[in-house]
Coordinates of C-alpha atoms in Angstrom, one line a residue:
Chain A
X1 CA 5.6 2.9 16.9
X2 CA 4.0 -0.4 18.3
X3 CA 2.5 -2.4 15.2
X4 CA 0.9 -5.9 15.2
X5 CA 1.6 -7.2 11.7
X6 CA -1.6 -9.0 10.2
X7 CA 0.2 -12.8 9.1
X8 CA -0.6 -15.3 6.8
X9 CA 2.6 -17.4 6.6
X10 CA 3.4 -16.7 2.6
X11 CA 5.4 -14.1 1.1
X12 CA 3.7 -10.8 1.1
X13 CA 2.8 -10.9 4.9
X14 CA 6.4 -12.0 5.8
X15 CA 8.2 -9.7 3.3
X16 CA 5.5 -6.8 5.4
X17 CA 7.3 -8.1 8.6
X18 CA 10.7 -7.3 7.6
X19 CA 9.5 -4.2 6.4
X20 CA 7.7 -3.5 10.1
X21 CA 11.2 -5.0 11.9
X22 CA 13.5 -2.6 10.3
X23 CA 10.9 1.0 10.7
X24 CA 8.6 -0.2 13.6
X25 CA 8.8 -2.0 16.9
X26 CA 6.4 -4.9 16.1
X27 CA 5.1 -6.5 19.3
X28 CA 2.7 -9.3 17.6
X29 CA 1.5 -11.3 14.3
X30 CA -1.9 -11.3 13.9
X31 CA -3.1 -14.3 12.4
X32 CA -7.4 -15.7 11.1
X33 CA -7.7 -18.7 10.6
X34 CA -11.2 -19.0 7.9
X35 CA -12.8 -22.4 7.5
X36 CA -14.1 -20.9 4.6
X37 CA -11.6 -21.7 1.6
X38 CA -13.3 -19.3 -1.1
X39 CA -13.0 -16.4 2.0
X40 CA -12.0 -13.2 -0.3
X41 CA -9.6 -12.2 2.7
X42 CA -7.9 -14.5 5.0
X43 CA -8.2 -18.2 2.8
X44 CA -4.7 -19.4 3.0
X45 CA -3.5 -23.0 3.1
X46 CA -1.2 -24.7 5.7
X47 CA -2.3 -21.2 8.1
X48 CA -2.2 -24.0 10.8
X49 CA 1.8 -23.1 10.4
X50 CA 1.6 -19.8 11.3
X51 CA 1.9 -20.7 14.9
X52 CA 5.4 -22.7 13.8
X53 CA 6.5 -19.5 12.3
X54 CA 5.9 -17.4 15.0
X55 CA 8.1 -19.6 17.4
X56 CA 11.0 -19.1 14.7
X57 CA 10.7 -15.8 14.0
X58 CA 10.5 -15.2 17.9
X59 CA 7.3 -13.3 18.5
X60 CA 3.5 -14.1 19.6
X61 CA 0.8 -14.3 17.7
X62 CA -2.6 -13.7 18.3
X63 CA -4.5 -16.5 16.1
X64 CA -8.6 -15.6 15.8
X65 CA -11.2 -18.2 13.9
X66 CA -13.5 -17.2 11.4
X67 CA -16.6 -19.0 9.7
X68 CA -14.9 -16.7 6.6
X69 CA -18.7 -15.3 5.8
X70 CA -18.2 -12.0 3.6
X71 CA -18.1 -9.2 6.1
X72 CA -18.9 -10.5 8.9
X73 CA -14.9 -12.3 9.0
X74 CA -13.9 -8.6 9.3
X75 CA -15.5 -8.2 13.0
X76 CA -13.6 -11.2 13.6
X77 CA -10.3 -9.4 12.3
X78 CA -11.8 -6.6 14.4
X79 CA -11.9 -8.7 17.3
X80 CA -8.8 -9.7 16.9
X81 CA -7.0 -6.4 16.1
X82 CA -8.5 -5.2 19.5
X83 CA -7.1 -8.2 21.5
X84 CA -3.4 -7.0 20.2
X85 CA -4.3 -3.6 21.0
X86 CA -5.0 -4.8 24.5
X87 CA -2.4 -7.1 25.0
X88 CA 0.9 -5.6 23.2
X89 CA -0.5 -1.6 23.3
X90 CA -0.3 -1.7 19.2
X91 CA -0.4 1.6 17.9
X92 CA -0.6 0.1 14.1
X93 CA -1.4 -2.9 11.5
X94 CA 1.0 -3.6 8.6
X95 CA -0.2 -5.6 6.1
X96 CA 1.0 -7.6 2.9
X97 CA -1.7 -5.7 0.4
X98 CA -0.1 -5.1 -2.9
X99 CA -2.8 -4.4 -4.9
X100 CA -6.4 -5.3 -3.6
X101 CA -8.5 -2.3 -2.7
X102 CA -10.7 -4.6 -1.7
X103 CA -8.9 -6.3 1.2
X104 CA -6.8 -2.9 1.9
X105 CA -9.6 -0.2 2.2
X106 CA -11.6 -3.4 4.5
X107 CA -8.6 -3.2 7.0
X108 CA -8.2 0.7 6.6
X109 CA -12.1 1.3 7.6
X110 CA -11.0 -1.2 10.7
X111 CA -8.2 0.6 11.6
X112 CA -9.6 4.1 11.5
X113 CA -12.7 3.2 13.1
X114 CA -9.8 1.9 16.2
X115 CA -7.9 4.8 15.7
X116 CA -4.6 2.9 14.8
X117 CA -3.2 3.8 12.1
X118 CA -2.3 1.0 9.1
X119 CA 0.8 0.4 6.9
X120 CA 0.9 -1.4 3.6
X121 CA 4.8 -1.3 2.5
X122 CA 4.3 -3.4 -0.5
X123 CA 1.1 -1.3 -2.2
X124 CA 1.4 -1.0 -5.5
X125 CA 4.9 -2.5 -5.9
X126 CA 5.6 -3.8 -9.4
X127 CA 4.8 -7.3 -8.5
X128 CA 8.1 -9.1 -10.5
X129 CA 10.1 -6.3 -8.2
X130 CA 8.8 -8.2 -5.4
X131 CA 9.2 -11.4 -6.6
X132 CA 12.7 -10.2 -7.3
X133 CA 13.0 -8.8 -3.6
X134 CA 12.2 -12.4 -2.2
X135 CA 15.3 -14.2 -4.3
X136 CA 17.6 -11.2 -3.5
X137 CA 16.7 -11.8 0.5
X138 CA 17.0 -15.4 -0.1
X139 CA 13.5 -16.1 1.1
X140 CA 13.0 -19.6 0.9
X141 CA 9.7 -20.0 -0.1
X142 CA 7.3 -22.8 -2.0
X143 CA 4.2 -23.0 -3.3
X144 CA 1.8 -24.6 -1.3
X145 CA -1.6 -24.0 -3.0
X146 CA -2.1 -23.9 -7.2
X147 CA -5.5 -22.2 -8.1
X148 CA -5.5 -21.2 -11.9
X149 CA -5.3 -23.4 -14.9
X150 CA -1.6 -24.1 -16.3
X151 CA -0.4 -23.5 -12.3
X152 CA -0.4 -27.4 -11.3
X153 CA 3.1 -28.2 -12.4
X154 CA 4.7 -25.2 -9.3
X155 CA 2.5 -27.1 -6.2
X156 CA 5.1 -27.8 -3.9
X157 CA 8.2 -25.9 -5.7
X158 CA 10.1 -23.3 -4.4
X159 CA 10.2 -19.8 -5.4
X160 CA 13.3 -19.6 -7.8
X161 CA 15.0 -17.7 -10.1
X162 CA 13.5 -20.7 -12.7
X163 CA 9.8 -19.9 -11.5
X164 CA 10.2 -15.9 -11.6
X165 CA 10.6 -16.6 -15.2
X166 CA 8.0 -19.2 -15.6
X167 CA 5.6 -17.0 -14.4
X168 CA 6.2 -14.1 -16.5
X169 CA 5.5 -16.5 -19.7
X170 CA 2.5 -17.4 -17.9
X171 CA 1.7 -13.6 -17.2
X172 CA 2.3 -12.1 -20.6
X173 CA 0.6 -15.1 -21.9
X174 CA -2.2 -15.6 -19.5
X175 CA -2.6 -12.6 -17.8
X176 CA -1.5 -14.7 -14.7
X177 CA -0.9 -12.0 -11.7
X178 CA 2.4 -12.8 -10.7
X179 CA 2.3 -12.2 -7.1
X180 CA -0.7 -14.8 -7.1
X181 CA -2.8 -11.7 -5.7
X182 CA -5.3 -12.8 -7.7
X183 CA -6.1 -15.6 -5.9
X184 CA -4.0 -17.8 -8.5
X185 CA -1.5 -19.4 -6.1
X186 CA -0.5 -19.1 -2.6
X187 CA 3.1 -19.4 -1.0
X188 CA 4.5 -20.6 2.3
X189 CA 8.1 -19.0 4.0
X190 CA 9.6 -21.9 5.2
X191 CA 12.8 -19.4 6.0
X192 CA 13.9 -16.1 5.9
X193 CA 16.7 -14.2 6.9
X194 CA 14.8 -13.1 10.1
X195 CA 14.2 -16.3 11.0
X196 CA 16.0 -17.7 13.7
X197 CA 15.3 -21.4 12.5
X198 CA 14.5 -22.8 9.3
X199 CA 11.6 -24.9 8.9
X200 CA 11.7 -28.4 6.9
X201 CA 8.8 -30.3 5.6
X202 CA 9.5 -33.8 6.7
X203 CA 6.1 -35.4 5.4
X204 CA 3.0 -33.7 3.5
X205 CA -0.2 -34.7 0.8
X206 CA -1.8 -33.0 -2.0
X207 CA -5.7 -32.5 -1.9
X208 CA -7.6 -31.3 -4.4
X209 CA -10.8 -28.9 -3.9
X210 CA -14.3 -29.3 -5.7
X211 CA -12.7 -26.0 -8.1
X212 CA -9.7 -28.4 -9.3
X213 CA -7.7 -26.3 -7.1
X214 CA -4.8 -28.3 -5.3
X215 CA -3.1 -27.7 -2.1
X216 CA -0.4 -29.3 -0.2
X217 CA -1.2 -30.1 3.0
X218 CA 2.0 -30.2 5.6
X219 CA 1.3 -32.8 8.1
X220 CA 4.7 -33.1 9.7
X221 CA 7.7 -30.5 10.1
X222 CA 10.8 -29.9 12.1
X223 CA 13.0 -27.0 12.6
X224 CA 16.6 -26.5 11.3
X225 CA 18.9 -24.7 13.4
X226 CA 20.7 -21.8 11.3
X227 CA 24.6 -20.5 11.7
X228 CA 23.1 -16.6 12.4
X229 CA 20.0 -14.4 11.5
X230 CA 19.5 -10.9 10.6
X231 CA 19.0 -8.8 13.4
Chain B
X1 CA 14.9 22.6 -15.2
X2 CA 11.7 21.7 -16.5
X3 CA 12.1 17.9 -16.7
X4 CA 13.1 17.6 -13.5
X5 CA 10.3 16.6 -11.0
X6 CA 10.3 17.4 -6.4
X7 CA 8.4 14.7 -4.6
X8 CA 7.5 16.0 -1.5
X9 CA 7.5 13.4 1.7
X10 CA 4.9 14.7 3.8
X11 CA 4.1 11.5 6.0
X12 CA 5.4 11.6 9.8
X13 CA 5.8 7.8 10.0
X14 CA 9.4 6.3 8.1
X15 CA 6.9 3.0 7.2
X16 CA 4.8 5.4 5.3
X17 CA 7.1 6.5 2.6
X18 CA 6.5 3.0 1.0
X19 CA 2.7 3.5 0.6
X20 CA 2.4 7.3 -0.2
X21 CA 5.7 7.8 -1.7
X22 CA 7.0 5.3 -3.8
X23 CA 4.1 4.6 -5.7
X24 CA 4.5 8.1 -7.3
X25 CA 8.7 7.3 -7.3
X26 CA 7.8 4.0 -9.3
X27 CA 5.8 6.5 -12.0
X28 CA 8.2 8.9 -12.4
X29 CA 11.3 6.6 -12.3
X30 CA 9.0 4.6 -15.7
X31 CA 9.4 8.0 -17.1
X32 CA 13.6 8.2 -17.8
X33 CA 13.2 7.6 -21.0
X34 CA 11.1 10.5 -21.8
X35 CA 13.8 12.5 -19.8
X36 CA 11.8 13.0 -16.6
X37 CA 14.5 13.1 -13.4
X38 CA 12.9 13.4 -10.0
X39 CA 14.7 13.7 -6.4
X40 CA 12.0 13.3 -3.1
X41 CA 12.3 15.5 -0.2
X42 CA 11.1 15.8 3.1
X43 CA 8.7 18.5 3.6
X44 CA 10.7 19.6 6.3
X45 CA 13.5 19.8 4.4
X46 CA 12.4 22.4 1.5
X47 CA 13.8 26.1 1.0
X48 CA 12.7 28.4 -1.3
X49 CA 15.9 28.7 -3.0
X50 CA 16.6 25.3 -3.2
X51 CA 13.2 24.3 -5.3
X52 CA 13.8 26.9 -8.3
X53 CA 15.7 24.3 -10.2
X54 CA 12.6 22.1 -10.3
X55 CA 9.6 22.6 -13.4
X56 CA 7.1 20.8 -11.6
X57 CA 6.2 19.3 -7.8
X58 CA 4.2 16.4 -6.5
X59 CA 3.1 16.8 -3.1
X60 CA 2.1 13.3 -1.7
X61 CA -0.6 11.8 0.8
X62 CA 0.0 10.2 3.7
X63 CA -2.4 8.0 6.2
X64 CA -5.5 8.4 7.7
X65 CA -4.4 9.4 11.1
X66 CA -1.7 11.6 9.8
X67 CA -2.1 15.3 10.3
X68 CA 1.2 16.2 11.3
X69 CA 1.8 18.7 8.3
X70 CA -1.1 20.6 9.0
X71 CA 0.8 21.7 12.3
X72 CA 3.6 22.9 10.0
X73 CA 1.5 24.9 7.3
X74 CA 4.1 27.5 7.0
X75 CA 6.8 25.1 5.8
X76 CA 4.6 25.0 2.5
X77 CA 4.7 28.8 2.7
X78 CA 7.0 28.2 -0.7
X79 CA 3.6 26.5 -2.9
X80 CA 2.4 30.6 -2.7
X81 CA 5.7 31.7 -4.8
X82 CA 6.8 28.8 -6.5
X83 CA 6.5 29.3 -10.3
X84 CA 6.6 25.6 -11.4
X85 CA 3.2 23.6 -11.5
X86 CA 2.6 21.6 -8.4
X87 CA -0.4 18.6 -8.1
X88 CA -1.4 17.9 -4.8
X89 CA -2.4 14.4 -4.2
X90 CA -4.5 14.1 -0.9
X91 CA -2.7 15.5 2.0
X92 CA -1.1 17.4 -0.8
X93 CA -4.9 19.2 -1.7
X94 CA -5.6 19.8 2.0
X95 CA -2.1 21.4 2.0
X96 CA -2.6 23.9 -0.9
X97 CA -6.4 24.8 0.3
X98 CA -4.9 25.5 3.5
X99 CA -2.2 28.1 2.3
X100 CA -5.3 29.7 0.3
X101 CA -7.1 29.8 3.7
X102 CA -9.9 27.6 1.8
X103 CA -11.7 25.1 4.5
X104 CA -11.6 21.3 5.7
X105 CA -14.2 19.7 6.7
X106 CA -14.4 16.2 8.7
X107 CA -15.2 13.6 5.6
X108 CA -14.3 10.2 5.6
X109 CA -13.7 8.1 2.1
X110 CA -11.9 5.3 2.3
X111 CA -11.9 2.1 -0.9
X112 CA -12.9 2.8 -4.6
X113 CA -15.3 5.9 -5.4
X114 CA -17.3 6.7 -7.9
X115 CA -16.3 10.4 -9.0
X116 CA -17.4 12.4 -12.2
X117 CA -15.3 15.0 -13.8
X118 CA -16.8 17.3 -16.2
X119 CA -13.5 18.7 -18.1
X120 CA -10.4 17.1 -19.2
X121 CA -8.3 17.1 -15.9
X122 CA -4.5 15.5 -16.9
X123 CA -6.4 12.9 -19.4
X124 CA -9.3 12.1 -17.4
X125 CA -12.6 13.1 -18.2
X126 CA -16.7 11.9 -17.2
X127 CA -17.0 8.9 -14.7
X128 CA -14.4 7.2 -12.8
X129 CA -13.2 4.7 -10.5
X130 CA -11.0 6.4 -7.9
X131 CA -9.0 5.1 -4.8
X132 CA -10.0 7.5 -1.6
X133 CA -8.9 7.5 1.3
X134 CA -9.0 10.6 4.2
X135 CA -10.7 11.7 7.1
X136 CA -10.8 15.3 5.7
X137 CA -11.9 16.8 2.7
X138 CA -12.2 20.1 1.1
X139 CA -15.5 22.7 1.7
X140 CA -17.2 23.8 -1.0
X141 CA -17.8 27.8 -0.4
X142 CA -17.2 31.0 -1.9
X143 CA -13.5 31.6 -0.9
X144 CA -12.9 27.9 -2.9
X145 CA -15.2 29.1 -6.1
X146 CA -13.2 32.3 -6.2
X147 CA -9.9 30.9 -6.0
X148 CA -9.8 27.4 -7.7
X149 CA -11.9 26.1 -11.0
X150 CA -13.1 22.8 -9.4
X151 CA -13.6 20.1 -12.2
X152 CA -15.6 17.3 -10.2
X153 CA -19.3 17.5 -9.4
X154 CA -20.6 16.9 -5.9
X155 CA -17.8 16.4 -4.2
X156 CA -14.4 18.4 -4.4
X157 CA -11.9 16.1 -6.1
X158 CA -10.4 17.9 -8.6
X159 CA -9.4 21.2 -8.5
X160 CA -7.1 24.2 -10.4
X161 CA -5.9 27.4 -9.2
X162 CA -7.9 30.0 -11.6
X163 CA -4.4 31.8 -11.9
X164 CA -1.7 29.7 -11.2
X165 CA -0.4 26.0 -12.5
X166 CA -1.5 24.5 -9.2
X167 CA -3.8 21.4 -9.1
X168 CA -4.9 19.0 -6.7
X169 CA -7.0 15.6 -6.5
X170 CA -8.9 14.7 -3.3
X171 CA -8.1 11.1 -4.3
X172 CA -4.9 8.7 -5.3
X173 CA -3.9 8.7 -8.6
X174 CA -1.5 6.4 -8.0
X175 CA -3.8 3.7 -7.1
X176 CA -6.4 3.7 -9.8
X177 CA -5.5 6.5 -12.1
X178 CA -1.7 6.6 -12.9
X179 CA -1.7 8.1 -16.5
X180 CA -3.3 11.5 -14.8
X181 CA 0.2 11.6 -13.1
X182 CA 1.9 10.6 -16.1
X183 CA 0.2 13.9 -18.1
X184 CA 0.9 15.9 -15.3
X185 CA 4.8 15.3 -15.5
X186 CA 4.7 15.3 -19.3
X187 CA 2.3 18.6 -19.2
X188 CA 5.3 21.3 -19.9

């Protein structure tokens, strides 16, 4: 089946990917870009990278804007789901939902109103099995955006072996969600075995929103070439 | 026999089996230590003979556009003879009314649902948040009264054979409502 795979840049949509690569034939990322940072569906930070990503991972991506108002961001998605219909024949979406009804019955209700069907590979995955499934696929991954109190020390750190069990202090302490689906962090894939380059952060800057949330901002990368990628 | 648990695969797409499947896996796999052992099968790949050595059986949902199993009804000609419990999750309710020649009806529910159940159905019981999600759902008429005690009011989302250990749920348990899963498998 033809899928477009909905893509943020961090670790759920990319893990998704591999999941669509190995049981799908995915023709094209689908990427929105919100300017609205509290958007409940598509706020990421560094999305500007997405387009990077796509180059290494070797496919097109079909990148839509949003003012990222409540609701109304989903005829943008809409809009945007249509265009990949139209331009790569997609047959299906595969998203990165884990565990938000929310944000997965949104995309469903698109999806069967387009009559494509939709595929969330990670739903309801024990979200330390997932963290555990980016280390075992050597994902190399980072932190890019800290949201939640106690977080601030990870911005900029990768996703290690040393931060899986940092943050399962912080969750049986906290309650912090682990996967950050809570809105609590957000990641970036800077590599993955998929990829057919690596990509390096050559110069970057912390900014902080009016919440106290920080993100760091990439301002300049470059690409590393790689000895072989999975297939 | 009656520990061990059939999972049965009814989704046509590979992709699927992570969404509709191994949510219920996860469940039962968190269960070894009360002795529960499951194996998952294709629908397409169950005998008669060779379900016997199960106690109970799960039958899963799949997606919204998915519909191939209907095409293949008699492959669940088994779910009339088998003498285990079976709880049919979605697909898995459309599936079972279907053998009992009870009726679907077009019916789309897709996110969180309020539902009310008004007897103890696997540990839940009065108001509850729910995950739905079909384009299909099950006719309330007098072939359904007559064969199944339904235990949801308004809609059909609940339901037990009046004379045999078969249940189904219009909605996924495995979303918002794991523990009536849970009782299900510990139910012996």
């Amino acid at each position: 089946m033809k899928v477009g795979v909905l893509f943020s840049g961090g670790k759920d949509s990319t893990l998704a990917l591999r999941y669509a690569l190995k049981y799908t034939d995915v023709k094209c990322l689908i990427s929105i870009i919100s300017k609205n940072p509290e958007s409940y569906m598509f706020h990421t930070p560094n999305i500007k990278l997405v387009g990077k990503q796509a180059e290494v991972i070797g496919l097109p991506i079909i990148i839509e804007r949003t003012k990222g108002e409540k609701e109304i961001e989903l005829r943008d998605l809409e809009r945007a789901i249509k265009k990949a219909a139209k331009l790569y024949k997609i047959e299906g979406i595969v998203t990165g939902a884990i565990e938000s009804v929310y944000q997965a019955s949104r995309i469903q209700k698109i999806c069967n109103k387009l009559g494509i069907e939709c595929f969330n590979p990670l739903w309801q995955r024990n979200q330390f099995e997932l963290l555990d499934e980016i280390l075992k696929l050597k994902f190399d991954v980072i932190i890019a955006g800290v949201f939640a109190e106690g977080m601030g020390g990870f911005l900029g750190k990768k996703i290690d072996t040393d931060f899986v069990s940092r943050i399962r202090k912080m969750h049986e302490q906290y309650k912090i969600n682990p996967a950050g689906e809570g809105g609590e962090f957000e990641s970036l894939v800077l590599d993955a075995p998929f990829f057919k380059k690596g990509i390096r952060i050559l110069k970057s800057h912390v900014k902080e929103d009016k919440h106290g949330g920080r993100t760091l901002e990439i301002d300049e990368t470059d690409l590393i070439k790689k000895e072989k990628n999975e297939k | 026999m009656k520990n061990k648990l059939l999972i049965v695969n009814v989704c046509r797409e590979k992709l699927h089996y992570f969404e509709f499947v191994k949510p219920i896996e996860d469940i039962a796999r968190g269960m070894a230590d009360d002795g529960i052992y499951f194996e998952t099968k294709s629908y397409k790949n169950i005998k008669q003979g060779g379900i016997k050595k199960f106690g109970k059986i799960i039958i899963c949902g799949t997606s919204l556009k998915d519909f191939e199993y209907l095409h293949h009804i008699k492959r669940f000609s088994w779910i009339k003879r088998y003498k285990g419990s079976i709880l049919g999750i979605c697909a898995g309710m459309q599936i079972i009314c279907d053998i009992y020649r009870c009726k679907l009806e077009k019916n789309t529910d897709i996110g969180q649902k309020l539902i009310s159940i008004n007897k103890n159905f696997f540990g839940i019981e009065g108001w509850k948040e729910v995950y739905e999600l079909h384009n299909y759902s099950i006719k309330k008429d007098r072939r359904l009264g007559n064969l199944f005690d339904i235990f949801s009011q308004g809609s059909i989302d609940a339901i037990k054979h009046k004379k045999r250990e078969i249940y189904a749920v219009m909605f996924h348990p495995e979303v918002r409502q794991k523990d009536l899963i849970r009782n299900f498998v510990m139910m012996l």
